[in-house]
């Protein structure tokens, strides 16, 4: 039916990966400022797992369908949409939700023209991860050439983007933490990190101090939370910034946590999320990404690392793969 489309849904609204299935739902109607995009590929993100489990605060304007990043073809345009797009354009972009589907209605403020050099799969793996890395590094972290950066979860998609951005923009040093020597070698050899630390076998905060001559690092980007909190305060340099983007290691701080470094080092700790931001803010980030990252990606100076491409009919397997924490790079699903 013309007014219906296929989309991934969750049995009983929340549940394990095995609760995901493809069903028919109404096709979205774009508003005057939106485009209707026929999706070719979409990227998986950790927030998708949390939303599936009912543990993620969904913005009020988001549809119930999972997925925030995609690539595809413009099908129709609203009368007040951005004039730089036309029907038939190949695009990629960010949305509040709804990307696990054949069609998505999305603000043209969050669309970008897909470069010919990129595949559908590569383009779908850029928006959420690279914009999040851009936000953390520039808008919150206050990055400038010469500053040092520590990226936790170094082999995660956001940190993969962030390490490359920091290297490209002239960071003084780039450090990562990861759960295995294989991931650390990847971050150093493939991405260009200065050095990595295995948080399972090393006291990474003390290792950072050793590497920096006791100074610490200027910017720390953290997705882990409670288990890394004290270490972040130890590893941060004077006037350093800690950007908190996730809590994979919990939200409750252990007894005995010492917050004195906030005062002694004049530290700034700021949490953020991208999905809850308004379209104007997200549009600003889109423009920053287009300026700082897309040209280098097109020219091959930075790379979108895609770990696995699966048909969206294997969405259960895709979610289970992400849950394994064994990947280095994006998991992408294709439609059609």
JSON list of N, CA, C and O in Angstrom, two decimals, residues 16-18 20 42-46 48-49 52-53 100 155-157 182-183 248 305-311 314-333:
[
{"chain": "A", "resi": 16, "resn": "UNK", "atom": "N", "xyz": [14.69, -7.84, 24.51]},
{"chain": "A", "resi": 16, "resn": "UNK", "atom": "CA", "xyz": [16.02, -8.21, 24.03]},
{"chain": "A", "resi": 16, "resn": "UNK", "atom": "C", "xyz": [16.12, -8.08, 22.51]},
{"chain": "A", "resi": 16, "resn": "UNK", "atom": "O", "xyz": [15.14, -7.76, 21.83]},
{"chain": "A", "resi": 17, "resn": "UNK", "atom": "N", "xyz": [17.30, -8.34, 21.99]},
{"chain": "A", "resi": 17, "resn": "UNK", "atom": "CA", "xyz": [17.51, -8.24, 20.55]},
{"chain": "A", "resi": 17, "resn": "UNK", "atom": "C", "xyz": [16.54, -9.12, 19.77]},
{"chain": "A", "resi": 17, "resn": "UNK", "atom": "O", "xyz": [16.08, -8.76, 18.68]},
{"chain": "A", "resi": 18, "resn": "UNK", "atom": "N", "xyz": [16.20, -10.26, 20.34]},
{"chain": "A", "resi": 18, "resn": "UNK", "atom": "CA", "xyz": [15.30, -11.20, 19.65]},
{"chain": "A", "resi": 18, "resn": "UNK", "atom": "C", "xyz": [13.86, -10.68, 19.54]},
{"chain": "A", "resi": 18, "resn": "UNK", "atom": "O", "xyz": [13.04, -11.29, 18.85]},
{"chain": "A", "resi": 20, "resn": "UNK", "atom": "N", "xyz": [13.17, -7.85, 18.15]},
{"chain": "A", "resi": 20, "resn": "UNK", "atom": "CA", "xyz": [13.13, -7.02, 16.95]},
{"chain": "A", "resi": 20, "resn": "UNK", "atom": "C", "xyz": [12.56, -7.80, 15.76]},
{"chain": "A", "resi": 20, "resn": "UNK", "atom": "O", "xyz": [12.89, -8.97, 15.56]},
{"chain": "A", "resi": 42, "resn": "UNK", "atom": "N", "xyz": [21.32, 2.28, 7.17]},
{"chain": "A", "resi": 42, "resn": "UNK", "atom": "CA", "xyz": [21.30, 2.98, 8.45]},
{"chain": "A", "resi": 42, "resn": "UNK", "atom": "C", "xyz": [22.36, 2.41, 9.37]},
{"chain": "A", "resi": 42, "resn": "UNK", "atom": "O", "xyz": [22.76, 1.25, 9.25]},
{"chain": "A", "resi": 43, "resn": "UNK", "atom": "N", "xyz": [22.82, 3.25, 10.29]},
{"chain": "A", "resi": 43, "resn": "UNK", "atom": "CA", "xyz": [23.86, 2.84, 11.24]},
{"chain": "A", "resi": 43, "resn": "UNK", "atom": "C", "xyz": [23.28, 2.50, 12.59]},
{"chain": "A", "resi": 43, "resn": "UNK", "atom": "O", "xyz": [22.27, 3.07, 13.02]},
{"chain": "A", "resi": 44, "resn": "UNK", "atom": "N", "xyz": [23.94, 1.57, 13.29]},
{"chain": "A", "resi": 44, "resn": "UNK", "atom": "CA", "xyz": [23.55, 1.21, 14.65]},
{"chain": "A", "resi": 44, "resn": "UNK", "atom": "C", "xyz": [24.36, 2.04, 15.64]},
{"chain": "A", "resi": 44, "resn": "UNK", "atom": "O", "xyz": [25.54, 2.34, 15.40]},
{"chain": "A", "resi": 45, "resn": "UNK", "atom": "N", "xyz": [23.73, 2.39, 16.74]},
{"chain": "A", "resi": 45, "resn": "UNK", "atom": "CA", "xyz": [24.40, 3.11, 17.82]},
{"chain": "A", "resi": 45, "resn": "UNK", "atom": "C", "xyz": [23.99, 2.51, 19.16]},
{"chain": "A", "resi": 45, "resn": "UNK", "atom": "O", "xyz": [22.93, 1.91, 19.28]},
{"chain": "A", "resi": 46, "resn": "UNK", "atom": "N", "xyz": [24.84, 2.72, 20.17]},
{"chain": "A", "resi": 46, "resn": "UNK", "atom": "CA", "xyz": [24.57, 2.11, 21.46]},
{"chain": "A", "resi": 46, "resn": "UNK", "atom": "C", "xyz": [23.25, 2.60, 22.06]},
{"chain": "A", "resi": 46, "resn": "UNK", "atom": "O", "xyz": [22.59, 1.86, 22.79]},
{"chain": "A", "resi": 48, "resn": "UNK", "atom": "N", "xyz": [20.58, 2.84, 20.56]},
{"chain": "A", "resi": 48, "resn": "UNK", "atom": "CA", "xyz": [19.53, 1.96, 20.02]},
{"chain": "A", "resi": 48, "resn": "UNK", "atom": "C", "xyz": [19.29, 0.77, 20.95]},
{"chain": "A", "resi": 48, "resn": "UNK", "atom": "O", "xyz": [18.14, 0.36, 21.15]},
{"chain": "A", "resi": 49, "resn": "UNK", "atom": "N", "xyz": [20.38, 0.23, 21.50]},
{"chain": "A", "resi": 49, "resn": "UNK", "atom": "CA", "xyz": [20.24, -0.89, 22.43]},
{"chain": "A", "resi": 49, "resn": "UNK", "atom": "C", "xyz": [19.50, -0.45, 23.69]},
{"chain": "A", "resi": 49, "resn": "UNK", "atom": "O", "xyz": [18.62, -1.15, 24.19]},
{"chain": "A", "resi": 52, "resn": "UNK", "atom": "N", "xyz": [15.83, 0.18, 22.93]},
{"chain": "A", "resi": 52, "resn": "UNK", "atom": "CA", "xyz": [15.15, -1.11, 22.77]},
{"chain": "A", "resi": 52, "resn": "UNK", "atom": "C", "xyz": [14.80, -1.72, 24.11]},
{"chain": "A", "resi": 52, "resn": "UNK", "atom": "O", "xyz": [13.76, -2.37, 24.29]},
{"chain": "A", "resi": 53, "resn": "UNK", "atom": "N", "xyz": [15.67, -1.49, 25.10]},
{"chain": "A", "resi": 53, "resn": "UNK", "atom": "CA", "xyz": [15.45, -2.03, 26.45]},
{"chain": "A", "resi": 53, "resn": "UNK", "atom": "C", "xyz": [14.61, -1.11, 27.33]},
{"chain": "A", "resi": 53, "resn": "UNK", "atom": "O", "xyz": [14.36, -1.43, 28.49]},
{"chain": "A", "resi": 100, "resn": "UNK", "atom": "N", "xyz": [15.33, 3.04, 11.18]},
{"chain": "A", "resi": 100, "resn": "UNK", "atom": "CA", "xyz": [15.19, 1.60, 10.91]},
{"chain": "A", "resi": 100, "resn": "UNK", "atom": "C", "xyz": [13.91, 1.37, 10.09]},
{"chain": "A", "resi": 100, "resn": "UNK", "atom": "O", "xyz": [13.03, 0.62, 10.47]},
{"chain": "A", "resi": 155, "resn": "UNK", "atom": "N", "xyz": [38.15, 2.18, 20.67]},
{"chain": "A", "resi": 155, "resn": "UNK", "atom": "CA", "xyz": [37.77, 1.49, 19.44]},
{"chain": "A", "resi": 155, "resn": "UNK", "atom": "C", "xyz": [36.27, 1.61, 19.15]},
{"chain": "A", "resi": 155, "resn": "UNK", "atom": "O", "xyz": [35.76, 0.97, 18.24]},
{"chain": "A", "resi": 156, "resn": "UNK", "atom": "N", "xyz": [35.57, 2.44, 19.94]},
{"chain": "A", "resi": 156, "resn": "UNK", "atom": "CA", "xyz": [34.15, 2.70, 19.64]},
{"chain": "A", "resi": 156, "resn": "UNK", "atom": "C", "xyz": [34.06, 3.64, 18.45]},
{"chain": "A", "resi": 156, "resn": "UNK", "atom": "O", "xyz": [35.02, 4.35, 18.12]},
{"chain": "A", "resi": 157, "resn": "UNK", "atom": "N", "xyz": [32.92, 3.68, 17.83]},
{"chain": "A", "resi": 157, "resn": "UNK", "atom": "CA", "xyz": [32.77, 4.47, 16.60]},
{"chain": "A", "resi": 157, "resn": "UNK", "atom": "C", "xyz": [33.01, 5.96, 16.83]},
{"chain": "A", "resi": 157, "resn": "UNK", "atom": "O", "xyz": [33.64, 6.63, 16.01]},
{"chain": "A", "resi": 182, "resn": "UNK", "atom": "N", "xyz": [44.55, -5.76, 21.23]},
{"chain": "A", "resi": 182, "resn": "UNK", "atom": "CA", "xyz": [44.19, -5.68, 19.81]},
{"chain": "A", "resi": 182, "resn": "UNK", "atom": "C", "xyz": [43.55, -4.33, 19.49]},
{"chain": "A", "resi": 182, "resn": "UNK", "atom": "O", "xyz": [43.90, -3.68, 18.49]},
{"chain": "A", "resi": 183, "resn": "UNK", "atom": "N", "xyz": [42.64, -3.88, 20.35]},
{"chain": "A", "resi": 183, "resn": "UNK", "atom": "CA", "xyz": [41.99, -2.59, 20.12]},
{"chain": "A", "resi": 183, "resn": "UNK", "atom": "C", "xyz": [42.97, -1.43, 20.27]},
{"chain": "A", "resi": 183, "resn": "UNK", "atom": "O", "xyz": [42.91, -0.44, 19.53]},
{"chain": "A", "resi": 248, "resn": "UNK", "atom": "N", "xyz": [28.45, 3.65, 30.43]},
{"chain": "A", "resi": 248, "resn": "UNK", "atom": "CA", "xyz": [28.52, 2.20, 30.27]},
{"chain": "A", "resi": 248, "resn": "UNK", "atom": "C", "xyz": [29.05, 1.51, 31.52]},
{"chain": "A", "resi": 248, "resn": "UNK", "atom": "O", "xyz": [28.80, 0.34, 31.74]},
{"chain": "A", "resi": 305, "resn": "UNK", "atom": "N", "xyz": [35.32, 3.76, 9.42]},
{"chain": "A", "resi": 305, "resn": "UNK", "atom": "CA", "xyz": [35.60, 2.34, 9.62]},
{"chain": "A", "resi": 305, "resn": "UNK", "atom": "C", "xyz": [34.28, 1.59, 9.80]},
{"chain": "A", "resi": 305, "resn": "UNK", "atom": "O", "xyz": [33.56, 1.81, 10.77]},
{"chain": "A", "resi": 306, "resn": "UNK", "atom": "N", "xyz": [33.96, 0.73, 8.85]},
{"chain": "A", "resi": 306, "resn": "UNK", "atom": "CA", "xyz": [32.75, -0.08, 8.90]},
{"chain": "A", "resi": 306, "resn": "UNK", "atom": "C", "xyz": [33.16, -1.51, 9.24]},
{"chain": "A", "resi": 306, "resn": "UNK", "atom": "O", "xyz": [33.88, -2.17, 8.49]},
{"chain": "A", "resi": 307, "resn": "UNK", "atom": "N", "xyz": [32.72, -1.97, 10.40]},
{"chain": "A", "resi": 307, "resn": "UNK", "atom": "CA", "xyz": [33.08, -3.32, 10.87]},
{"chain": "A", "resi": 307, "resn": "UNK", "atom": "C", "xyz": [32.29, -4.40, 10.15]},
{"chain": "A", "resi": 307, "resn": "UNK", "atom": "O", "xyz": [32.83, -5.43, 9.74]},
{"chain": "A", "resi": 308, "resn": "UNK", "atom": "N", "xyz": [30.97, -4.16, 9.96]},
{"chain": "A", "resi": 308, "resn": "UNK", "atom": "CA", "xyz": [30.11, -5.20, 9.42]},
{"chain": "A", "resi": 308, "resn": "UNK", "atom": "C", "xyz": [28.91, -4.57, 8.71]},
{"chain": "A", "resi": 308, "resn": "UNK", "atom": "O", "xyz": [28.33, -3.62, 9.22]},
{"chain": "A", "resi": 309, "resn": "UNK", "atom": "N", "xyz": [28.57, -5.11, 7.56]},
{"chain": "A", "resi": 309, "resn": "UNK", "atom": "CA", "xyz": [27.37, -4.70, 6.82]},
{"chain": "A", "resi": 309, "resn": "UNK", "atom": "C", "xyz": [26.43, -5.89, 6.75]},
{"chain": "A", "resi": 309, "resn": "UNK", "atom": "O", "xyz": [26.82, -6.98, 6.33]},
{"chain": "A", "resi": 310, "resn": "UNK", "atom": "N", "xyz": [25.20, -5.68, 7.19]},
{"chain": "A", "resi": 310, "resn": "UNK", "atom": "CA", "xyz": [24.19, -6.74, 7.20]},
{"chain": "A", "resi": 310, "resn": "UNK", "atom": "C", "xyz": [22.91, -6.23, 6.56]},
{"chain": "A", "resi": 310, "resn": "UNK", "atom": "O", "xyz": [22.59, -5.03, 6.65]},
{"chain": "A", "resi": 311, "resn": "UNK", "atom": "N", "xyz": [22.16, -7.11, 5.95]},
{"chain": "A", "resi": 311, "resn": "UNK", "atom": "CA", "xyz": [20.81, -6.76, 5.52]},
{"chain": "A", "resi": 311, "resn": "UNK", "atom": "C", "xyz": [19.97, -6.45, 6.76]},
{"chain": "A", "resi": 311, "resn": "UNK", "atom": "O", "xyz": [20.14, -7.08, 7.81]},
{"chain": "A", "resi": 314, "resn": "UNK", "atom": "N", "xyz": [18.48, -8.94, 9.03]},
{"chain": "A", "resi": 314, "resn": "UNK", "atom": "CA", "xyz": [19.29, -9.59, 10.07]},
{"chain": "A", "resi": 314, "resn": "UNK", "atom": "C", "xyz": [19.52, -8.63, 11.24]},
{"chain": "A", "resi": 314, "resn": "UNK", "atom": "O", "xyz": [20.56, -8.64, 11.87]},
{"chain": "A", "resi": 315, "resn": "UNK", "atom": "N", "xyz": [18.53, -7.83, 11.53]},
{"chain": "A", "resi": 315, "resn": "UNK", "atom": "CA", "xyz": [18.65, -6.80, 12.57]},
{"chain": "A", "resi": 315, "resn": "UNK", "atom": "C", "xyz": [18.91, -7.41, 13.94]},
{"chain": "A", "resi": 315, "resn": "UNK", "atom": "O", "xyz": [19.62, -6.83, 14.77]},
{"chain": "A", "resi": 316, "resn": "UNK", "atom": "N", "xyz": [18.34, -8.57, 14.21]},
{"chain": "A", "resi": 316, "resn": "UNK", "atom": "CA", "xyz": [18.60, -9.24, 15.50]},
{"chain": "A", "resi": 316, "resn": "UNK", "atom": "C", "xyz": [20.09, -9.53, 15.64]},
{"chain": "A", "resi": 316, "resn": "UNK", "atom": "O", "xyz": [20.71, -9.24, 16.68]},
{"chain": "A", "resi": 317, "resn": "UNK", "atom": "N", "xyz": [20.67, -10.11, 14.60]},
{"chain": "A", "resi": 317, "resn": "UNK", "atom": "CA", "xyz": [22.10, -10.41, 14.61]},
{"chain": "A", "resi": 317, "resn": "UNK", "atom": "C", "xyz": [22.94, -9.14, 14.76]},
{"chain": "A", "resi": 317, "resn": "UNK", "atom": "O", "xyz": [23.96, -9.12, 15.47]},
{"chain": "A", "resi": 318, "resn": "UNK", "atom": "N", "xyz": [22.51, -8.07, 14.11]},
{"chain": "A", "resi": 318, "resn": "UNK", "atom": "CA", "xyz": [23.24, -6.80, 14.19]},
{"chain": "A", "resi": 318, "resn": "UNK", "atom": "C", "xyz": [23.27, -6.27, 15.62]},
{"chain": "A", "resi": 318, "resn": "UNK", "atom": "O", "xyz": [24.32, -5.83, 16.12]},
{"chain": "A", "resi": 319, "resn": "UNK", "atom": "N", "xyz": [22.13, -6.31, 16.31]},
{"chain": "A", "resi": 319, "resn": "UNK", "atom": "CA", "xyz": [22.08, -5.85, 17.70]},
{"chain": "A", "resi": 319, "resn": "UNK", "atom": "C", "xyz": [22.90, -6.75, 18.61]},
{"chain": "A", "resi": 319, "resn": "UNK", "atom": "O", "xyz": [23.59, -6.27, 19.53]},
{"chain": "A", "resi": 320, "resn": "UNK", "atom": "N", "xyz": [22.85, -8.03, 18.37]},
{"chain": "A", "resi": 320, "resn": "UNK", "atom": "CA", "xyz": [23.63, -8.96, 19.19]},
{"chain": "A", "resi": 320, "resn": "UNK", "atom": "C", "xyz": [25.13, -8.73, 18.99]},
{"chain": "A", "resi": 320, "resn": "UNK", "atom": "O", "xyz": [25.90, -8.83, 19.95]},
{"chain": "A", "resi": 321, "resn": "UNK", "atom": "N", "xyz": [25.53, -8.41, 17.78]},
{"chain": "A", "resi": 321, "resn": "UNK", "atom": "CA", "xyz": [26.93, -8.12, 17.51]},
{"chain": "A", "resi": 321, "resn": "UNK", "atom": "C", "xyz": [27.37, -6.86, 18.26]},
{"chain": "A", "resi": 321, "resn": "UNK", "atom": "O", "xyz": [28.45, -6.83, 18.87]},
{"chain": "A", "resi": 322, "resn": "UNK", "atom": "N", "xyz": [26.54, -5.83, 18.25]},
{"chain": "A", "resi": 322, "resn": "UNK", "atom": "CA", "xyz": [26.90, -4.62, 19.00]},
{"chain": "A", "resi": 322, "resn": "UNK", "atom": "C", "xyz": [26.97, -4.90, 20.50]},
{"chain": "A", "resi": 322, "resn": "UNK", "atom": "O", "xyz": [27.86, -4.39, 21.20]},
{"chain": "A", "resi": 323, "resn": "UNK", "atom": "N", "xyz": [26.07, -5.73, 21.00]},
{"chain": "A", "resi": 323, "resn": "UNK", "atom": "CA", "xyz": [26.07, -6.08, 22.42]},
{"chain": "A", "resi": 323, "resn": "UNK", "atom": "C", "xyz": [27.33, -6.84, 22.83]},
{"chain": "A", "resi": 323, "resn": "UNK", "atom": "O", "xyz": [27.72, -6.81, 24.00]},
{"chain": "A", "resi": 324, "resn": "UNK", "atom": "N", "xyz": [27.99, -7.49, 21.89]},
{"chain": "A", "resi": 324, "resn": "UNK", "atom": "CA", "xyz": [29.18, -8.29, 22.21]},
{"chain": "A", "resi": 324, "resn": "UNK", "atom": "C", "xyz": [30.39, -7.43, 22.55]},
{"chain": "A", "resi": 324, "resn": "UNK", "atom": "O", "xyz": [31.36, -7.92, 23.13]},
{"chain": "A", "resi": 325, "resn": "UNK", "atom": "N", "xyz": [30.34, -6.14, 22.18]},
{"chain": "A", "resi": 325, "resn": "UNK", "atom": "CA", "xyz": [31.47, -5.22, 22.42]},
{"chain": "A", "resi": 325, "resn": "UNK", "atom": "C", "xyz": [32.76, -5.69, 21.76]},
{"chain": "A", "resi": 325, "resn": "UNK", "atom": "O", "xyz": [33.86, -5.35, 22.20]},
{"chain": "A", "resi": 326, "resn": "UNK", "atom": "N", "xyz": [32.63, -6.47, 20.70]},
{"chain": "A", "resi": 326, "resn": "UNK", "atom": "CA", "xyz": [33.80, -7.03, 20.04]},
{"chain": "A", "resi": 326, "resn": "UNK", "atom": "C", "xyz": [34.17, -6.27, 18.76]},
{"chain": "A", "resi": 326, "resn": "UNK", "atom": "O", "xyz": [35.14, -6.63, 18.09]},
{"chain": "A", "resi": 327, "resn": "UNK", "atom": "N", "xyz": [33.43, -5.23, 18.44]},
{"chain": "A", "resi": 327, "resn": "UNK", "atom": "CA", "xyz": [33.62, -4.56, 17.15]},
{"chain": "A", "resi": 327, "resn": "UNK", "atom": "C", "xyz": [34.58, -3.38, 17.26]},
{"chain": "A", "resi": 327, "resn": "UNK", "atom": "O", "xyz": [34.77, -2.80, 18.32]},
{"chain": "A", "resi": 328, "resn": "UNK", "atom": "N", "xyz": [35.14, -3.02, 16.12]},
{"chain": "A", "resi": 328, "resn": "UNK", "atom": "CA", "xyz": [35.98, -1.83, 15.97]},
{"chain": "A", "resi": 328, "resn": "UNK", "atom": "C", "xyz": [35.42, -1.07, 14.77]},
{"chain": "A", "resi": 328, "resn": "UNK", "atom": "O", "xyz": [35.82, -1.27, 13.64]},
{"chain": "A", "resi": 329, "resn": "UNK", "atom": "N", "xyz": [34.47, -0.19, 14.99]},
{"chain": "A", "resi": 329, "resn": "UNK", "atom": "CA", "xyz": [33.87, 0.54, 13.89]},
{"chain": "A", "resi": 329, "resn": "UNK", "atom": "C", "xyz": [32.37, 0.30, 13.81]},
{"chain": "A", "resi": 329, "resn": "UNK", "atom": "O", "xyz": [31.77, -0.33, 14.68]},
{"chain": "A", "resi": 330, "resn": "UNK", "atom": "N", "xyz": [31.78, 0.81, 12.74]},
{"chain": "A", "resi": 330, "resn": "UNK", "atom": "CA", "xyz": [30.33, 0.84, 12.61]},
{"chain": "A", "resi": 330, "resn": "UNK", "atom": "C", "xyz": [29.74, -0.50, 12.17]},
{"chain": "A", "resi": 330, "resn": "UNK", "atom": "O", "xyz": [30.34, -1.24, 11.40]},
{"chain": "A", "resi": 331, "resn": "UNK", "atom": "N", "xyz": [28.54, -0.75, 12.65]},
{"chain": "A", "resi": 331, "resn": "UNK", "atom": "CA", "xyz": [27.69, -1.82, 12.14]},
{"chain": "A", "resi": 331, "resn": "UNK", "atom": "C", "xyz": [26.60, -1.14, 11.32]},
{"chain": "A", "resi": 331, "resn": "UNK", "atom": "O", "xyz": [25.90, -0.25, 11.83]},
{"chain": "A", "resi": 332, "resn": "UNK", "atom": "N", "xyz": [26.47, -1.53, 10.08]},
{"chain": "A", "resi": 332, "resn": "UNK", "atom": "CA", "xyz": [25.54, -0.89, 9.14]},
{"chain": "A", "resi": 332, "resn": "UNK", "atom": "C", "xyz": [24.55, -1.92, 8.61]},
{"chain": "A", "resi": 332, "resn": "UNK", "atom": "O", "xyz": [24.93, -3.04, 8.28]},
{"chain": "A", "resi": 333, "resn": "UNK", "atom": "N", "xyz": [23.30, -1.52, 8.51]},
{"chain": "A", "resi": 333, "resn": "UNK", "atom": "CA", "xyz": [22.28, -2.36, 7.88]},
{"chain": "A", "resi": 333, "resn": "UNK", "atom": "C", "xyz": [21.81, -1.71, 6.59]},
{"chain": "A", "resi": 333, "resn": "UNK", "atom": "O", "xyz": [21.65, -0.49, 6.51]}
]
